[in-house]
Each structure stands twice: as structure tokens, then as C-alpha cells.
Amino acid sequence: MSNPTAAMLVIGDEILSGRTRDSNMYHLAGELTRRGIDFREARVVADDHGAIVEAVQALAARWDHVFTSGGIGPTHDDITAEAVAAAFGLPIDVRDDARAILQAHYDRQGLELNEARLRMARIPEGATLIDNPISAAPGFTLENVHVMAGVPTIFEAMVASVLPTLVGGAPLLSQTLTVERGEGDVAALLEEIASAYPDLSVGSYPFIQGGVHGVRVVVRGTDKAQVDAAVTRLAGMLEA
Amino acid sequence: MSNPTAAMLVIGDEILSGRTRDSNMYHLAGELTRRGIDFREARVVADDHGAIVEAVQALAARWDHVFTSGGIGPTHDDITAEAVAAAFGLPIDVRDDARAILQAHYDRQGLELNEARLRMARIPEGATLIDNPISAAPGFTLENVHVMAGVPTIFEAMVASVLPTLVGGAPLLSQTLTVERGEGDVAALLEEIASAYPDLSVGSYPFIQGGVHGVRVVVRGTDKAQVDAAVTRLAGMLEA
């Protein structure tokens, strides 16, 4: 039985302009791997309605889950919720449950729930809210798309609320061997191991550190005994 | 006249598994912005032939330039060059010029140009080599696709050799105002500025620091006088 699959859509001009370095993809990747959900594709698009709609449709059709990051705030460039609704051909409007959450939050702070903030209560028809313990404005799940904020602390909190609701698979285990030899020296051995263990993935990640060329070999799989056996065998071959 | 456009394709299981945090996208984004090339889309796919072929075809058809990162080393999981050739329906084989570069490099180091290393001389028909000043194995440009290594130091060196050969546009200028107010408080002002300056983009990036909610407002455009005017007007509105 294969693991469920996932994709991510990062929405934001600030990533593509080089102003901000995305950290949400890296965070999500680690969380999905721990839960046994295979992260298969990610896309980054600009704050552009057509681009978001097209990417949501493509990813939602192909993978079990899609996680989006960014574009659900109160400003004119926050267009993710509208675009996700449009991707599924569903209407979107201010929803009472989301409005009540925002009203309570701003009342507590003595702030006005003005027109801009009310935009954050716009939720597509049929969506389930995702709790935002940090700044109240909720994310939402529509079909297989989980729409979350771009601010990393909020994104991470939303991931933490959504993931336990999803069915995971066998977590991917990995072991790493660091080899201070050129990648070309060990390539044949790695291919031999990869062929001998077709259920495992054998990745090879060259590095340069202090002028020394080396390789980190990562053996991944869901069966701990197999991963251990492959790494032991590889270590033996490298010593030989 | 609009600026040329670009996309990036990151190839690598290690990014999707959360093992490695990609830095090449952030680097490329900054370099493209400085050169006046609009970075419009990025994708991350696994080390999977079909996924790479499809992404290369989609991105190359849509944008002026595509930059790929990863998967051109000597090991069995380095399949990018084959996939890019396949995306354009072109043959690929060991090419004499690339082989000569590798032979000279390994001769200097007293290492053997073995079968695995020779894989790195496989270059699609009609491609132009991209210099690799660090570990010799070249990247290549095929049609509008620039195929580069994933190791950040090598990726960055390859970007530095490719970018000067491309026609850029007017560099994107930006100014940032940091506002210690909730995004919902300033959203209406930002929309007013965005409407008044349709040639500029007005981005709003909320942050939380030490419990304080604030917004970084970034005004971007290619006309310095307009960017300055918009920022001055916005600063005045925020003080009022």
C-alpha cells in the first residue's frame, strides 16, 4: 500500500523577487515525511489570480493533499481565498463562523473589525476552518486543499492543526553515511545498492567543505530492517 | 516594453523529503531581480523522469528562460540531462568537448575518468556548455533551458556565467516601509496607493516580532521617481 501524496503551493511575489526566503516549504517537508505522507511537488507562483487558480487545479487533481501558503491576509494583494474558491467553481463570501472568530479577537484587543479585516472572514462555500491560535484569522480546507497563512509562525501552527486530521502512511526512515570521496568514486557502489534494494531510495548529495569534496549518501525507506541492511552493506563496500 | 520572464525548476528528492533546505531559489530570485528579469514561477519535483520532462516542457513553453538546479552529477539518481533532452525530443550522448573538460580536470587531480564520471559528459545535441569553475562538470543551455548543478556554490557560479549572456530589462527597484501596526489597520491606505500608482506593485508582508504585529510594505517598480513618490505619499498618510 503506497503512502498518501501531497503537494505545496507557495503564493507570493516576495519569494519570487528574492525579498523573502521561504521557510514554509522546508518546514512542511519535514512534517509530511515524519507523518508518512509523500511530498511530491511544490510550486511557487506570484500574487496573480489566474496563476493561483491554474496551479490549485493542477495540484489538487494530481495529489491527495495540497497545502497552500500565503495570501490570506487583509490587504488588496491577498487573493488566495478567492482564487481557491474559483479553482473549484464555488462561491465565496464573509461567513458567520469566521466573522465571529475575528470579532471576538478584535474585541479582546479593542480594535475595530474594519472592512479590510473582514476580508479575512471570506471563506468558500463548504470549506472547513483551520484554527489560527496566533492571530485568529482562520485558514480553511476546501476539498483536498488546505489554505494557510504565509507568516511562518502561523503557517506552522496551522500545519500542526491540520496534519493530525489526515491519514498518514508508514513514516519514511532514513540513514545517512558521509563519505569523504568524490561522488564519481562511489557512484558504481551506490547503483549496486540501489539495484539490490529496489524498495529503498538511495540518494547521493555531493558537498564541498573546506575544499574537500565529499558525498552524503542517504538511504530511505519505510522498512527499518532493510534500511539498516543496506547501510551496513554499503559501509562494508566503502571500507573494502 | 515588459521585462523578460523566467522560471526555475528544482530537481531533488532531498528538498521534498525535508533533508535539505533549498537555497538556490532564493539566490536566483535576487540575481534575476537585479538584472531586470521577472521571476514568475518555480517548481520543485522529485528525481523522476516523467515529472522532470513534464515540468521542463510546461515552463519552457511559458517563460523566456528556465533555470534548473540539481541532478547532473555522476550517480544513478542524476537524471536531469536525459530528461531535459527528452523534453525537447533530442538525443543525448557523451560529447567530446565535455569529455575533454572532464578528462583534463581528473588528469590534474590524478583521478580516473571512470564510467560514472563520464555520465557528466552526456550533453543533449545542440546544447551550449555552461562553465563550472569549481568541479569542472559542465552545465548546459538547451533552447531556453539552463541546466545547472544543485550544489549551491556550483549553482551560484553557473548563474554568474549564464546571466551576463541574457538580455535583461529595467531592474526592479524597491523601497520598504516598516510599520508597527496591524495589517488590517493599513490595508485601506495600501489599496489607495496601489490604485494611484498602477505601474507599481505594493506588497504587504505581516510579521510578528517580540509579540508585536507589524507590516513591511514593499513598493516595487522600475521608475525610481514613481517609487519614491509613492513611498513618500504613503509615509505621509501613515503619520496623519
mmCIF file of C-alpha atoms in Angstrom, chain B:
data_model
loop_
_atom_site.group_PDB
_atom_site.id
_atom_site.type_symbol
_atom_site.label_atom_id
_atom_site.label_comp_id
_atom_site.label_asym_id
_atom_site.label_seq_id
_atom_site.Cartn_x
_atom_site.Cartn_y
_atom_site.Cartn_z
ATOM 1 C CA MET B 1 8.253 47.149 -23.028
ATOM 2 C CA SER B 2 7.948 44.410 -20.498
ATOM 3 C CA ASN B 3 10.858 42.607 -18.924
ATOM 4 C CA PRO B 4 11.901 39.088 -19.937
ATOM 5 C CA THR B 5 10.445 36.351 -17.739
ATOM 6 C CA ALA B 6 11.997 33.356 -16.018
ATOM 7 C CA ALA B 7 11.079 30.232 -14.109
ATOM 8 C CA MET B 8 13.048 27.779 -12.027
ATOM 9 C CA LEU B 9 12.825 24.021 -11.712
ATOM 10 C CA VAL B 10 14.434 22.495 -8.622
ATOM 11 C CA ILE B 11 15.028 18.771 -9.025
ATOM 12 C CA GLY B 12 15.625 16.752 -5.917
ATOM 13 C CA ASP B 13 14.120 14.263 -3.522
ATOM 14 C CA GLU B 14 16.303 15.769 -0.806
ATOM 15 C CA ILE B 15 14.312 19.022 -0.877
ATOM 16 C CA LEU B 16 10.918 17.283 -0.826
ATOM 17 C CA SER B 17 11.934 14.930 1.993
ATOM 18 C CA GLY B 18 12.927 17.907 4.148
ATOM 19 C CA ARG B 19 16.509 16.708 4.375
ATOM 20 C CA THR B 20 17.929 19.778 2.651
ATOM 21 C CA ARG B 21 16.669 23.338 2.701
ATOM 22 C CA ASP B 22 16.934 24.752 -0.806
ATOM 23 C CA SER B 23 18.973 27.937 -1.100
ATOM 24 C CA ASN B 24 19.294 28.108 -4.872
ATOM 25 C CA MET B 25 15.834 29.550 -5.457
ATOM 26 C CA TYR B 26 16.489 32.413 -3.088
ATOM 27 C CA HIS B 27 19.848 33.108 -4.726
ATOM 28 C CA LEU B 28 18.429 33.033 -8.248
ATOM 29 C CA ALA B 29 15.494 35.262 -7.262
ATOM 30 C CA GLY B 30 17.848 38.002 -6.092
ATOM 31 C CA GLU B 31 20.074 37.766 -9.167
ATOM 32 C CA LEU B 32 17.150 37.841 -11.615
ATOM 33 C CA THR B 33 15.572 40.832 -9.876
ATOM 34 C CA ARG B 34 18.854 42.754 -10.024
ATOM 35 C CA ARG B 35 19.092 42.057 -13.751
ATOM 36 C CA GLY B 36 15.536 43.056 -14.604
ATOM 37 C CA ILE B 37 14.310 39.556 -15.404
ATOM 38 C CA ASP B 38 10.904 38.804 -13.879
ATOM 39 C CA PHE B 39 10.947 35.572 -11.881
ATOM 40 C CA ARG B 40 7.402 34.280 -12.345
ATOM 41 C CA GLU B 41 7.193 30.673 -11.289
ATOM 42 C CA ALA B 42 9.173 27.950 -9.550
ATOM 43 C CA ARG B 43 8.568 24.247 -9.232
ATOM 44 C CA VAL B 44 10.191 21.525 -7.176
ATOM 45 C CA VAL B 45 9.903 17.948 -8.441
ATOM 46 C CA ALA B 46 11.345 14.599 -7.388
ATOM 47 C CA ASP B 47 14.132 12.691 -9.167
ATOM 48 C CA ASP B 48 11.548 11.256 -11.542
ATOM 49 C CA HIS B 49 11.969 11.225 -15.317
ATOM 50 C CA GLY B 50 8.336 11.870 -16.201
ATOM 51 C CA ALA B 51 7.949 14.658 -13.657
ATOM 52 C CA ILE B 52 11.076 16.461 -14.894
ATOM 53 C CA VAL B 53 10.113 16.141 -18.570
ATOM 54 C CA GLU B 54 6.626 17.489 -17.961
ATOM 55 C CA ALA B 55 7.799 20.420 -15.847
ATOM 56 C CA VAL B 56 10.526 21.399 -18.334
ATOM 57 C CA GLN B 57 8.033 21.353 -21.200
ATOM 58 C CA ALA B 58 5.438 23.389 -19.305
ATOM 59 C CA LEU B 59 7.897 26.010 -18.049
ATOM 60 C CA ALA B 60 9.924 26.312 -21.279
ATOM 61 C CA ALA B 61 6.745 26.875 -23.297
ATOM 62 C CA ARG B 62 5.511 29.595 -20.992
ATOM 63 C CA TRP B 63 8.512 31.656 -19.880
ATOM 64 C CA ASP B 64 11.501 33.214 -21.657
ATOM 65 C CA HIS B 65 14.068 31.371 -19.537
ATOM 66 C CA VAL B 66 14.049 28.288 -17.351
ATOM 67 C CA PHE B 67 16.799 27.577 -14.828
ATOM 68 C CA THR B 68 17.119 24.079 -13.424
ATOM 69 C CA SER B 69 19.031 23.055 -10.325
ATOM 70 C CA GLY B 70 20.154 19.554 -9.402
ATOM 71 C CA GLY B 71 20.528 16.084 -10.831
ATOM 72 C CA ILE B 72 23.541 16.461 -13.142
ATOM 73 C CA GLY B 73 26.127 14.522 -11.128
ATOM 74 C CA PRO B 74 27.631 11.080 -11.732
ATOM 75 C CA THR B 75 25.218 8.851 -9.792
ATOM 76 C CA HIS B 76 22.219 6.738 -10.792
ATOM 77 C CA ASP B 77 19.768 9.317 -9.415
ATOM 78 C CA ASP B 78 21.207 12.095 -11.623
ATOM 79 C CA ILE B 79 18.727 12.018 -14.484
ATOM 80 C CA THR B 80 18.207 15.682 -15.307
ATOM 81 C CA ALA B 81 20.254 15.844 -18.521
ATOM 82 C CA GLU B 82 18.408 12.856 -20.044
ATOM 83 C CA ALA B 83 15.048 14.299 -19.024
ATOM 84 C CA VAL B 84 15.785 17.750 -20.486
ATOM 85 C CA ALA B 85 16.905 16.147 -23.764
ATOM 86 C CA ALA B 86 13.701 14.081 -23.774
ATOM 87 C CA ALA B 87 11.607 17.183 -23.101
ATOM 88 C CA PHE B 88 12.821 18.593 -26.428
ATOM 89 C CA GLY B 89 12.877 15.232 -28.232
ATOM 90 C CA LEU B 90 16.644 15.474 -28.740
ATOM 91 C CA PRO B 91 19.282 12.740 -28.498
ATOM 92 C CA ILE B 92 21.891 12.793 -25.735
ATOM 93 C CA ASP B 93 25.302 11.170 -25.575
ATOM 94 C CA VAL B 94 28.825 11.734 -24.280
ATOM 95 C CA ARG B 95 30.082 14.797 -26.126
ATOM 96 C CA ASP B 96 33.757 15.300 -26.975
ATOM 97 C CA ASP B 97 34.039 18.864 -25.664
ATOM 98 C CA ALA B 98 32.525 17.960 -22.308
ATOM 99 C CA ARG B 99 34.618 14.791 -22.123
ATOM 100 C CA ALA B 100 37.796 16.787 -22.767
ATOM 101 C CA ILE B 101 36.966 19.186 -19.922
ATOM 102 C CA LEU B 102 36.405 16.298 -17.506
ATOM 103 C CA GLN B 103 39.488 14.391 -18.712
ATOM 104 C CA ALA B 104 41.714 17.430 -18.106
ATOM 105 C CA HIS B 105 40.182 18.007 -14.674
ATOM 106 C CA TYR B 106 40.629 14.419 -13.457
ATOM 107 C CA ASP B 107 44.109 14.160 -15.015
ATOM 108 C CA ARG B 108 45.162 17.202 -12.977
ATOM 109 C CA GLN B 109 43.863 15.506 -9.828
ATOM 110 C CA GLY B 110 45.316 12.117 -10.687
ATOM 111 C CA LEU B 111 41.832 10.583 -10.683
ATOM 112 C CA GLU B 112 40.300 8.230 -13.174
ATOM 113 C CA LEU B 113 37.588 9.433 -15.558
ATOM 114 C CA ASN B 114 35.549 6.320 -14.817
ATOM 115 C CA GLU B 115 32.184 5.330 -16.230
ATOM 116 C CA ALA B 116 30.217 7.157 -13.539
ATOM 117 C CA ARG B 117 32.126 10.410 -14.058
ATOM 118 C CA LEU B 118 31.760 10.069 -17.807
ATOM 119 C CA ARG B 119 27.992 10.331 -17.307
ATOM 120 C CA MET B 120 28.627 14.003 -16.611
ATOM 121 C CA ALA B 121 29.845 14.443 -20.210
ATOM 122 C CA ARG B 122 26.436 13.411 -21.537
ATOM 123 C CA ILE B 123 25.095 16.556 -23.195
ATOM 124 C CA PRO B 124 21.994 16.854 -25.399
ATOM 125 C CA GLU B 125 22.550 17.556 -29.090
ATOM 126 C CA GLY B 126 22.728 21.268 -29.835
ATOM 127 C CA ALA B 127 23.293 22.390 -26.236
ATOM 128 C CA THR B 128 25.875 25.010 -25.245
ATOM 129 C CA LEU B 129 28.068 24.189 -22.253
ATOM 130 C CA ILE B 130 27.964 26.244 -19.050
ATOM 131 C CA ASP B 131 31.321 26.615 -17.333
ATOM 132 C CA ASN B 132 31.801 25.007 -13.920
ATOM 133 C CA PRO B 133 34.850 26.652 -12.345
ATOM 134 C CA ILE B 134 34.553 24.554 -9.189
ATOM 135 C CA SER B 135 34.322 20.895 -10.135
ATOM 136 C CA ALA B 136 34.598 21.056 -13.960
ATOM 137 C CA ALA B 137 31.484 19.007 -14.878
ATOM 138 C CA PRO B 138 29.647 21.469 -17.097
ATOM 139 C CA GLY B 139 26.038 22.573 -17.103
ATOM 140 C CA PHE B 140 24.386 23.334 -20.410
ATOM 141 C CA THR B 141 21.862 25.566 -22.115
ATOM 142 C CA LEU B 142 19.396 23.808 -24.425
ATOM 143 C CA GLU B 143 16.923 26.095 -26.181
ATOM 144 C CA ASN B 144 15.740 28.387 -23.348
ATOM 145 C CA VAL B 145 16.582 25.959 -20.531
ATOM 146 C CA HIS B 146 19.723 26.461 -18.446
ATOM 147 C CA VAL B 147 20.675 23.238 -16.684
ATOM 148 C CA MET B 148 22.822 23.703 -13.602
ATOM 149 C CA ALA B 149 24.174 21.803 -10.615
ATOM 150 C CA GLY B 150 22.381 21.620 -7.283
ATOM 151 C CA VAL B 151 25.392 22.159 -5.011
ATOM 152 C CA PRO B 152 24.925 25.823 -4.061
ATOM 153 C CA THR B 153 28.499 27.009 -4.704
ATOM 154 C CA ILE B 154 28.446 25.455 -8.186
ATOM 155 C CA PHE B 155 24.900 26.617 -8.911
ATOM 156 C CA GLU B 156 25.867 30.168 -7.998
ATOM 157 C CA ALA B 157 28.989 30.077 -10.169
ATOM 158 C CA MET B 158 26.939 28.796 -13.109
ATOM 159 C CA VAL B 159 24.298 31.502 -12.625
ATOM 160 C CA ALA B 160 27.132 34.038 -12.670
ATOM 161 C CA SER B 161 28.323 32.709 -16.047
ATOM 162 C CA VAL B 162 24.877 32.476 -17.634
ATOM 163 C CA LEU B 163 23.201 35.712 -16.551
ATOM 164 C CA PRO B 164 25.551 38.130 -18.359
ATOM 165 C CA THR B 165 24.684 36.363 -21.634
ATOM 166 C CA LEU B 166 20.959 37.091 -21.259
ATOM 167 C CA VAL B 167 19.174 40.281 -22.221
ATOM 168 C CA GLY B 168 17.734 41.845 -19.109
ATOM 169 C CA GLY B 169 15.149 44.529 -18.587
ATOM 170 C CA ALA B 170 14.905 47.529 -16.322
ATOM 171 C CA PRO B 171 15.923 46.327 -12.857
ATOM 172 C CA LEU B 172 13.140 46.239 -10.319
ATOM 173 C CA LEU B 173 13.664 48.848 -7.610
ATOM 174 C CA SER B 174 12.055 48.551 -4.227
ATOM 175 C CA GLN B 175 11.648 50.532 -1.062
ATOM 176 C CA THR B 176 10.413 49.136 2.227
ATOM 177 C CA LEU B 177 8.485 50.878 4.990
ATOM 178 C CA THR B 178 8.216 49.040 8.301
ATOM 179 C CA VAL B 179 5.001 49.854 10.135
ATOM 180 C CA GLU B 180 4.276 48.675 13.677
ATOM 181 C CA ARG B 181 0.548 48.429 13.135
ATOM 182 C CA GLY B 182 -1.732 45.537 12.311
ATOM 183 C CA GLU B 183 -2.027 44.786 8.614
ATOM 184 C CA GLY B 184 -5.784 45.331 8.869
ATOM 185 C CA ASP B 185 -5.180 48.908 10.046
ATOM 186 C CA VAL B 186 -3.186 49.902 6.987
ATOM 187 C CA ALA B 187 -4.896 47.791 4.322
ATOM 188 C CA ALA B 188 -7.163 50.608 3.086
ATOM 189 C CA LEU B 189 -4.210 53.023 2.720
ATOM 190 C CA LEU B 190 -2.224 50.439 0.797
ATOM 191 C CA GLU B 191 -5.083 49.820 -1.584
ATOM 192 C CA GLU B 192 -5.343 53.579 -2.181
ATOM 193 C CA ILE B 193 -1.628 53.771 -3.022
ATOM 194 C CA ALA B 194 -1.825 50.693 -5.243
ATOM 195 C CA SER B 195 -4.717 52.252 -7.189
ATOM 196 C CA ALA B 196 -2.972 55.616 -7.507
ATOM 197 C CA TYR B 197 0.201 54.028 -8.932
ATOM 198 C CA PRO B 198 -0.918 51.246 -11.277
ATOM 199 C CA ASP B 199 2.625 50.756 -12.632
ATOM 200 C CA LEU B 200 3.974 49.898 -9.179
ATOM 201 C CA SER B 201 3.377 46.830 -7.076
ATOM 202 C CA VAL B 202 2.557 47.425 -3.424
ATOM 203 C CA GLY B 203 3.230 44.368 -1.320
ATOM 204 C CA SER B 204 2.309 43.927 2.300
ATOM 205 C CA TYR B 205 4.189 41.419 4.456
ATOM 206 C CA PRO B 206 2.954 40.967 8.008
ATOM 207 C CA PHE B 207 5.387 39.934 10.701
ATOM 208 C CA ILE B 208 5.323 39.120 14.383
ATOM 209 C CA GLN B 209 8.407 40.122 16.362
ATOM 210 C CA GLY B 210 8.625 40.024 20.126
ATOM 211 C CA GLY B 211 4.849 39.821 20.272
ATOM 212 C CA VAL B 212 4.413 42.989 18.179
ATOM 213 C CA HIS B 213 2.397 42.655 14.978
ATOM 214 C CA GLY B 214 3.691 44.812 12.165
ATOM 215 C CA VAL B 215 3.805 45.059 8.410
ATOM 216 C CA ARG B 216 6.604 45.569 5.952
ATOM 217 C CA VAL B 217 5.242 47.465 2.995
ATOM 218 C CA VAL B 218 7.333 47.000 -0.140
ATOM 219 C CA VAL B 219 6.789 49.302 -3.110
ATOM 220 C CA ARG B 220 8.343 47.945 -6.293
ATOM 221 C CA GLY B 221 8.714 49.366 -9.769
ATOM 222 C CA THR B 222 11.213 50.201 -12.475
ATOM 223 C CA ASP B 223 10.745 54.007 -12.281
ATOM 224 C CA LYS B 224 12.690 55.400 -9.331
ATOM 225 C CA ALA B 225 10.786 58.714 -9.244
ATOM 226 C CA GLN B 226 7.452 56.902 -9.037
ATOM 227 C CA VAL B 227 8.643 54.521 -6.313
ATOM 228 C CA ASP B 228 9.968 57.471 -4.293
ATOM 229 C CA ALA B 229 6.742 59.426 -4.757
ATOM 230 C CA ALA B 230 4.556 56.506 -3.692
ATOM 231 C CA VAL B 231 6.639 55.797 -0.590
ATOM 232 C CA THR B 232 6.685 59.477 0.413
ATOM 233 C CA ARG B 233 2.918 59.714 -0.015
ATOM 234 C CA LEU B 234 2.340 56.518 1.941
ATOM 235 C CA ALA B 235 4.642 57.632 4.765
ATOM 236 C CA GLY B 236 2.670 60.894 4.968
ATOM 237 C CA MET B 237 -0.631 59.025 5.132
ATOM 238 C CA LEU B 238 0.700 56.737 7.869
ATOM 239 C CA GLU B 239 1.794 59.709 10.000
ATOM 240 C CA ALA B 240 -1.520 61.519 9.590
#
